[in-house]
PDB file of C-alpha atoms in Angstrom:
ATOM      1  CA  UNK A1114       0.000   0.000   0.000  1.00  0.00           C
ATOM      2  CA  UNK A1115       1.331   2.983  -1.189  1.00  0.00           C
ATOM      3  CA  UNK A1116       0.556   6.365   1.195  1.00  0.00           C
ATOM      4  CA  UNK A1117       1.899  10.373   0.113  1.00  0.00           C
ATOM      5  CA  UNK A1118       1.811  12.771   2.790  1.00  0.00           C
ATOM      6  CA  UNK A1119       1.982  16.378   1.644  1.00  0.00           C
ATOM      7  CA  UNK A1120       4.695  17.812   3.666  1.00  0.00           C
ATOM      8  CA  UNK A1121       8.230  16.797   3.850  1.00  0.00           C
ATOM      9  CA  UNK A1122       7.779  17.203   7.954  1.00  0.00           C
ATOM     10  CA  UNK A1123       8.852  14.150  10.196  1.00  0.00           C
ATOM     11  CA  UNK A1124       6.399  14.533  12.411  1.00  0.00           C
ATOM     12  CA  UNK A1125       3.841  14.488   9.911  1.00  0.00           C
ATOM     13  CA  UNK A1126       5.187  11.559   7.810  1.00  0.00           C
ATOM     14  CA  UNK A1127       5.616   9.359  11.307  1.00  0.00           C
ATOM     15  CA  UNK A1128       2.238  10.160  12.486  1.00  0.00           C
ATOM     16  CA  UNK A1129       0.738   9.171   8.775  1.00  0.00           C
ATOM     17  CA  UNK A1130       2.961   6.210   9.026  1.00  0.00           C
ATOM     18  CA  UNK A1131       2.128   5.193  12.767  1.00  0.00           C
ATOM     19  CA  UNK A1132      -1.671   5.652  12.061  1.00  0.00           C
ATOM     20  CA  UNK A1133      -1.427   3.739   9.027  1.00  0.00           C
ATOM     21  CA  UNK A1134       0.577   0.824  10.725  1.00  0.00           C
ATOM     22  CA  UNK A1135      -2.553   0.333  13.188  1.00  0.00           C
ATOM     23  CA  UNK A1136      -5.307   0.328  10.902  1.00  0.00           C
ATOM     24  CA  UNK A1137      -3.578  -1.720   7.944  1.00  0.00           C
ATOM     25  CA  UNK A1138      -1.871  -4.124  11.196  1.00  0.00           C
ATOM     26  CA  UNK A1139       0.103  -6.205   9.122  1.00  0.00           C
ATOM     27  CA  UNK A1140       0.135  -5.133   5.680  1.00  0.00           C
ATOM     28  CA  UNK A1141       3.409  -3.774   4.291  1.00  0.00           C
ATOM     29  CA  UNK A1142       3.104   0.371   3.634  1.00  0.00           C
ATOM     30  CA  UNK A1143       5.169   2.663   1.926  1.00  0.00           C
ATOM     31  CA  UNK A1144       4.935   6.033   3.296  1.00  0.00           C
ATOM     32  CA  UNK A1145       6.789   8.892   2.199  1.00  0.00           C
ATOM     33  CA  UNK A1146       6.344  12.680   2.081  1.00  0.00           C
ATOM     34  CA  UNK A1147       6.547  15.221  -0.802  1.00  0.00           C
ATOM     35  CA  UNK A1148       6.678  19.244  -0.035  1.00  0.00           C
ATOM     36  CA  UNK A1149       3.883  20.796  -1.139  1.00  0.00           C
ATOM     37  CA  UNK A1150       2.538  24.541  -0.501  1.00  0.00           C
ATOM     38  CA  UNK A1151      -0.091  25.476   1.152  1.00  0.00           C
ATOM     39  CA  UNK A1152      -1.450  28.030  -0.921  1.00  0.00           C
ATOM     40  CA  UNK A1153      -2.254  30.083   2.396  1.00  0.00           C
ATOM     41  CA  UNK A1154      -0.260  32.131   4.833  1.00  0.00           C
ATOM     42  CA  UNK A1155       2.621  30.080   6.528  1.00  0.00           C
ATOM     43  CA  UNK A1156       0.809  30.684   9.786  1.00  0.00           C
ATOM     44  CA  UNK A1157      -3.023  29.732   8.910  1.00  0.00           C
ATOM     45  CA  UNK A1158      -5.068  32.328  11.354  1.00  0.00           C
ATOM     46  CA  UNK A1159      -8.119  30.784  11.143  1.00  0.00           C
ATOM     47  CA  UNK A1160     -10.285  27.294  10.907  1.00  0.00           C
ATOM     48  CA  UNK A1161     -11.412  27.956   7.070  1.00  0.00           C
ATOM     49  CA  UNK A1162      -7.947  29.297   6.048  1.00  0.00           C
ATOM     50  CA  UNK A1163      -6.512  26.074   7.678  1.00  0.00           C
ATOM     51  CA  UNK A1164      -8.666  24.063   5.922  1.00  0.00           C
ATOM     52  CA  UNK A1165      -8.264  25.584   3.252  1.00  0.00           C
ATOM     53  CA  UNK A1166      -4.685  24.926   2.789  1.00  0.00           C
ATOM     54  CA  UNK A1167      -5.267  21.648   3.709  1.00  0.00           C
ATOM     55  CA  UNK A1168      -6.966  21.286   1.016  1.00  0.00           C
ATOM     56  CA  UNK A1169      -4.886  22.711  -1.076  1.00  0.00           C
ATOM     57  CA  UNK A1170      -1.974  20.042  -0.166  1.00  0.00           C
ATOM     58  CA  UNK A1171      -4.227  17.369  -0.337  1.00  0.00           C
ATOM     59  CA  UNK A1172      -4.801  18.517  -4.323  1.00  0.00           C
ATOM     60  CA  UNK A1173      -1.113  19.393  -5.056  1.00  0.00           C
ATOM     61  CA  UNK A1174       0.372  15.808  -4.070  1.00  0.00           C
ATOM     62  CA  UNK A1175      -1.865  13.808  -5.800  1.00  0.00           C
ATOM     63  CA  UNK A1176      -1.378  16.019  -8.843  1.00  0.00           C
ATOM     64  CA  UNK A1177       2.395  15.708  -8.554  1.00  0.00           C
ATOM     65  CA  UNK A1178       2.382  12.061  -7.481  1.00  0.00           C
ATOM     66  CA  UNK A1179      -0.253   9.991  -9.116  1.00  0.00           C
ATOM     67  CA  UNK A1180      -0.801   6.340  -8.215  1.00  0.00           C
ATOM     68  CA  UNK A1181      -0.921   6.184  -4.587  1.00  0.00           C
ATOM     69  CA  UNK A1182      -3.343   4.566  -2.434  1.00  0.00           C
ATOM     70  CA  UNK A1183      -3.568   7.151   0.388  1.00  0.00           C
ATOM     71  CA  UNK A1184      -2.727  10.798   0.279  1.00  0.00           C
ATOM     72  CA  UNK A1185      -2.820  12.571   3.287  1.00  0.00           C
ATOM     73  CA  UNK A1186      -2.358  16.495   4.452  1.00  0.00           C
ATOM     74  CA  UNK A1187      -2.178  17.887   7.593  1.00  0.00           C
ATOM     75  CA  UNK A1188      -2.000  21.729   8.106  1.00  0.00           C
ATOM     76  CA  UNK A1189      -2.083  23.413  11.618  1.00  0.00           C
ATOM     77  CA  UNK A1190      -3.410  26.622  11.866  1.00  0.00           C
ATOM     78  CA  UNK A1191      -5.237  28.508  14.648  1.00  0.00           C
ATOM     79  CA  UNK A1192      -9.033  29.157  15.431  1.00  0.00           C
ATOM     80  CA  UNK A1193      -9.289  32.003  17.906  1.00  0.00           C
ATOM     81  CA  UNK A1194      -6.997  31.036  20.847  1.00  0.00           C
ATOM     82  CA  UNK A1195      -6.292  27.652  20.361  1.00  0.00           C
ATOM     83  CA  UNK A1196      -4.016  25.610  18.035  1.00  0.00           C
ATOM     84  CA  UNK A1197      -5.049  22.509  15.800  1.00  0.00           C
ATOM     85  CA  UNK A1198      -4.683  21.037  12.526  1.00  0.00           C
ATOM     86  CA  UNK A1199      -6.916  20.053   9.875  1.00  0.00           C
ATOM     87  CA  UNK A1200      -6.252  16.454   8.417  1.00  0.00           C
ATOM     88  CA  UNK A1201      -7.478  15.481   5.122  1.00  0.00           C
ATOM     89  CA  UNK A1202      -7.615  12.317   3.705  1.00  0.00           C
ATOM     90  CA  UNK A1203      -7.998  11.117  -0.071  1.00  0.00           C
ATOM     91  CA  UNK A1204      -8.890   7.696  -1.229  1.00  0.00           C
ATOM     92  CA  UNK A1205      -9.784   6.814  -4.846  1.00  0.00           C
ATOM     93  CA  UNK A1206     -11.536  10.175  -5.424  1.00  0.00           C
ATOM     94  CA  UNK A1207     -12.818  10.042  -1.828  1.00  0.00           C
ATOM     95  CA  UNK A1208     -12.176  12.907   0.819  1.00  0.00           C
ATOM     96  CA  UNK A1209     -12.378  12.798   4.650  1.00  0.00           C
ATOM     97  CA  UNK A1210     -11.383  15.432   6.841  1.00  0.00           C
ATOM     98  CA  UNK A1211     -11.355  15.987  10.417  1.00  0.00           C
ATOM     99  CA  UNK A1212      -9.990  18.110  13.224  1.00  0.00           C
ATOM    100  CA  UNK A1213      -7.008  17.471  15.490  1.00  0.00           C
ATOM    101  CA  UNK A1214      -7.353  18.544  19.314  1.00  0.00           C
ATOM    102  CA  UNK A1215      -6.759  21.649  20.065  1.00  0.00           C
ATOM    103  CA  UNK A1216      -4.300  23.007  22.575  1.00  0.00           C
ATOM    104  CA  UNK A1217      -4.904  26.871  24.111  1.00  0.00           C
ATOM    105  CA  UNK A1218      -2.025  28.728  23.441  1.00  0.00           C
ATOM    106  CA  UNK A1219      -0.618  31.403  25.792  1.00  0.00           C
ATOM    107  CA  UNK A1220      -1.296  35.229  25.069  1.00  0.00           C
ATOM    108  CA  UNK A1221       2.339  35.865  24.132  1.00  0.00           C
ATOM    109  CA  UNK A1222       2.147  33.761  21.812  1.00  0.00           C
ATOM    110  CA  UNK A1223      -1.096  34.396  20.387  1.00  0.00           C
ATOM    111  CA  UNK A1224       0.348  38.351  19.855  1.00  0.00           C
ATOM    112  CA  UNK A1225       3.205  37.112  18.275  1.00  0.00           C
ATOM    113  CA  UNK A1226       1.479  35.062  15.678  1.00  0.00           C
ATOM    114  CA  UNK A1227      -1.083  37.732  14.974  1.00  0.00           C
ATOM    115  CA  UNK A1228       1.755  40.099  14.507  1.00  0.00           C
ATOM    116  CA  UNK A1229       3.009  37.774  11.663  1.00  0.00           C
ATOM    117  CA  UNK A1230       5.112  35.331  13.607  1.00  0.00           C
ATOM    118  CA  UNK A1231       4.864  31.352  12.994  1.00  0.00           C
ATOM    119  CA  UNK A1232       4.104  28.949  16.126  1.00  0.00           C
ATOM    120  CA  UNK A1233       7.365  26.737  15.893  1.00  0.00           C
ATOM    121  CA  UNK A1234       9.397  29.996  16.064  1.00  0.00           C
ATOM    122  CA  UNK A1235       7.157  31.410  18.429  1.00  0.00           C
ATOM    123  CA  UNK A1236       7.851  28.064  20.635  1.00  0.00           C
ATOM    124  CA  UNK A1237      11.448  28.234  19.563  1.00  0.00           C
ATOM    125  CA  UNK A1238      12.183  31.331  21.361  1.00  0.00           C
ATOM    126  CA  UNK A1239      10.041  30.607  24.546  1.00  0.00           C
ATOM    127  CA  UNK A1240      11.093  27.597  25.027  1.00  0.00           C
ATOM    128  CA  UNK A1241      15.371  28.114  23.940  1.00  0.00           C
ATOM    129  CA  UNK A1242      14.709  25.354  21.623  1.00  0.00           C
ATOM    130  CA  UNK A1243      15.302  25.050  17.796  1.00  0.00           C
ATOM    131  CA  UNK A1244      13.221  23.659  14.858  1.00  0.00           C
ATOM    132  CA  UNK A1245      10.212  22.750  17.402  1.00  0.00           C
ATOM    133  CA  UNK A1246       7.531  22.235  14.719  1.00  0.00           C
ATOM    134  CA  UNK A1247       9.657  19.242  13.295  1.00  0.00           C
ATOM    135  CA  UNK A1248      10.285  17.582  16.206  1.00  0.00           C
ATOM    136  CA  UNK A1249       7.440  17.397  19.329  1.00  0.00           C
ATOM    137  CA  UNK A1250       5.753  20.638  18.442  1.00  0.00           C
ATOM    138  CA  UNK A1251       3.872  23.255  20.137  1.00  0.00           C
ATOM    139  CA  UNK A1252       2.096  20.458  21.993  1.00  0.00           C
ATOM    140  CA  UNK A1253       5.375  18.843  23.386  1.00  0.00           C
ATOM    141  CA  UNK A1254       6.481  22.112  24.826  1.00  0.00           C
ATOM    142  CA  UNK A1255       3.124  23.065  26.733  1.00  0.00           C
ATOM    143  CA  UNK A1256       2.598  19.724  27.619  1.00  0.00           C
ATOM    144  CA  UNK A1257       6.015  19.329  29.384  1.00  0.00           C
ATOM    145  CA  UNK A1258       6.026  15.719  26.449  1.00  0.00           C
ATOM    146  CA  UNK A1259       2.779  14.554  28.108  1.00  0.00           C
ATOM    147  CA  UNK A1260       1.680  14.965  24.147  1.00  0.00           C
ATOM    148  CA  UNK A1261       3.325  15.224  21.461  1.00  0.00           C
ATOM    149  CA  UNK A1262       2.621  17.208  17.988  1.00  0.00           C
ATOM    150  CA  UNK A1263       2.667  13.634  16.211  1.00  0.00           C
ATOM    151  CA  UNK A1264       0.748  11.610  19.118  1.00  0.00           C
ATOM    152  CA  UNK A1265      -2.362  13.967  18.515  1.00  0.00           C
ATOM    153  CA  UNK A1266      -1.712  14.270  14.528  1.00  0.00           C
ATOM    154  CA  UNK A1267      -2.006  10.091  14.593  1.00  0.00           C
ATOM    155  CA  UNK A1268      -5.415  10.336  16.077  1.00  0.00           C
ATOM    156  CA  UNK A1269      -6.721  12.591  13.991  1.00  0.00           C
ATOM    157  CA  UNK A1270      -5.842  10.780  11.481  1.00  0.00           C
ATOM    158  CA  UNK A1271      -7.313   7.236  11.977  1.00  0.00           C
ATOM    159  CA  UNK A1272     -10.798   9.234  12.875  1.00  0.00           C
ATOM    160  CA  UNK A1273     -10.196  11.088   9.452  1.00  0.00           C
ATOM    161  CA  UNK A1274      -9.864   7.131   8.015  1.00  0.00           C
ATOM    162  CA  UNK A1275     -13.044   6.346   9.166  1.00  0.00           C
ATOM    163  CA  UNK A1276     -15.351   6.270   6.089  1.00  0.00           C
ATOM    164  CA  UNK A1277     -12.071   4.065   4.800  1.00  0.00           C
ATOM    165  CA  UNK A1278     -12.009   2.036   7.561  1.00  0.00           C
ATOM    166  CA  UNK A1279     -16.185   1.489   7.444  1.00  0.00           C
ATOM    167  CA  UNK A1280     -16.751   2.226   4.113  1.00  0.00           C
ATOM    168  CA  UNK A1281     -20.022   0.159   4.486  1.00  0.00           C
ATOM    169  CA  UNK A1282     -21.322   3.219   6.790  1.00  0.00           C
ATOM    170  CA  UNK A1283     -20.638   5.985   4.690  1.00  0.00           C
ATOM    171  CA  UNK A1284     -22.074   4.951   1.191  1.00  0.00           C
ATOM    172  CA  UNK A1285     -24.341   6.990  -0.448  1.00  0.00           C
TER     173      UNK A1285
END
C-alpha cells in the first residue's frame, strides 16, 4: 500500500505512518512525504484558512504524485486562541477530513502570531529550543512531552480514516 503525505515534515510523515501501521496491522506500507505549498499564509489564522490549505496540499500531491493509495495532508493553523490542525484524507476520489485537538495557546504567543510570527518559532524562542515544529511541536512544549505534535496528529488521522475504515457506513 502505497501512502503520500503532503509535507516533507517528520512529524507528519511518522504520524501518517504510525496511524497507518494500526489500521492496515500487518500489511506492508510505503509512506513517504513530498513538499507541497499550502497556498495560504505560513501561519493559517483561522479554521477555514486552515482548511483551506489543507486542502490545497491534499490537491497538489496527488497532482504531482499519481498512483498512490492514500494521500494525506495535515495543516495546523489557529481558530481564535487555540491551536489545531486540519487532516485530510484522499482515497480513490474520496475525501475525509477531520480536526485534530486543540491546545490553548498562551497570550504571548497568540500576539506574536497575529503580529506575523509562525508557532514553531514562536515556541522556539520561549522555550530556547530550535526547529520545534519538526520535532514534538507546540504540543510537546506546553505539555512538558505529556503529548506530542505527532501523538495527537495520529489520532486525527485514523478518525479522518473512518469512512475508509467502514466504508459500508458511509455509502451513499
Amino acid at each position: 500500500m502505497k501512502i503520500i503525505v503532503a509535507s516533507a515534515n517528520p512529524a507528519k510523515i511518522r504520524a501518517v505512518q504510525d496511524a497507518f501501521c494500526q489500521i492496515f496491522s500487518g500489511q506492508p506500507l510505503q509512506c513517504s512525504g513530498q513538499k507541497t505549498v499550502s497556498g495560504v499564509a505560513a501561519q493559517p489564522m483561522t479554521s477555514e484558512e486552515t482548511l483551506q490549505g489543507a486542502l490545497n496540499r491534499l490537491q497538489a500531491v496527488a497532482a504531482a504524485a499519481p498512483g498512490a493509495d492514500y494521500y494525506v495532508a495535515l495543516e495546523a493553523g489557529l481558530d481564535t486562541d487555540s491551536s489545531f490542525a486540519w487532516v485530510c484524507v484522499s482515497h480513490q476520489g474520496r475525501i475525509s477530513k477531520t480536526r485534530s485537538a486543540s491546545l490553548p495557546l498562551p497570550p504571548a504567543a497568540l500576539m506574536a502570531m497575529q503580529q506575523g510570527e509562525e508557532l514553531g518559532d514562536v515556541m522556539d524562542r520561549m522555550f530556547a529550543q530550535h526547529n520545534v515544529k519538526q520535532q514534538g511541536g507546540a504540543i510537546a512544549m506546553l505539555t512538558n512531552h505529556l503529548l506530542t505534535r505527532s501523538g495527537v496528529y495520529q489520532q486525527a488521522i485514523i478518525l479522518a480514516m473512518i469512512p475508509f475504515i467502514q466504508p459500508q457506513l458511509f455509502s451513499s
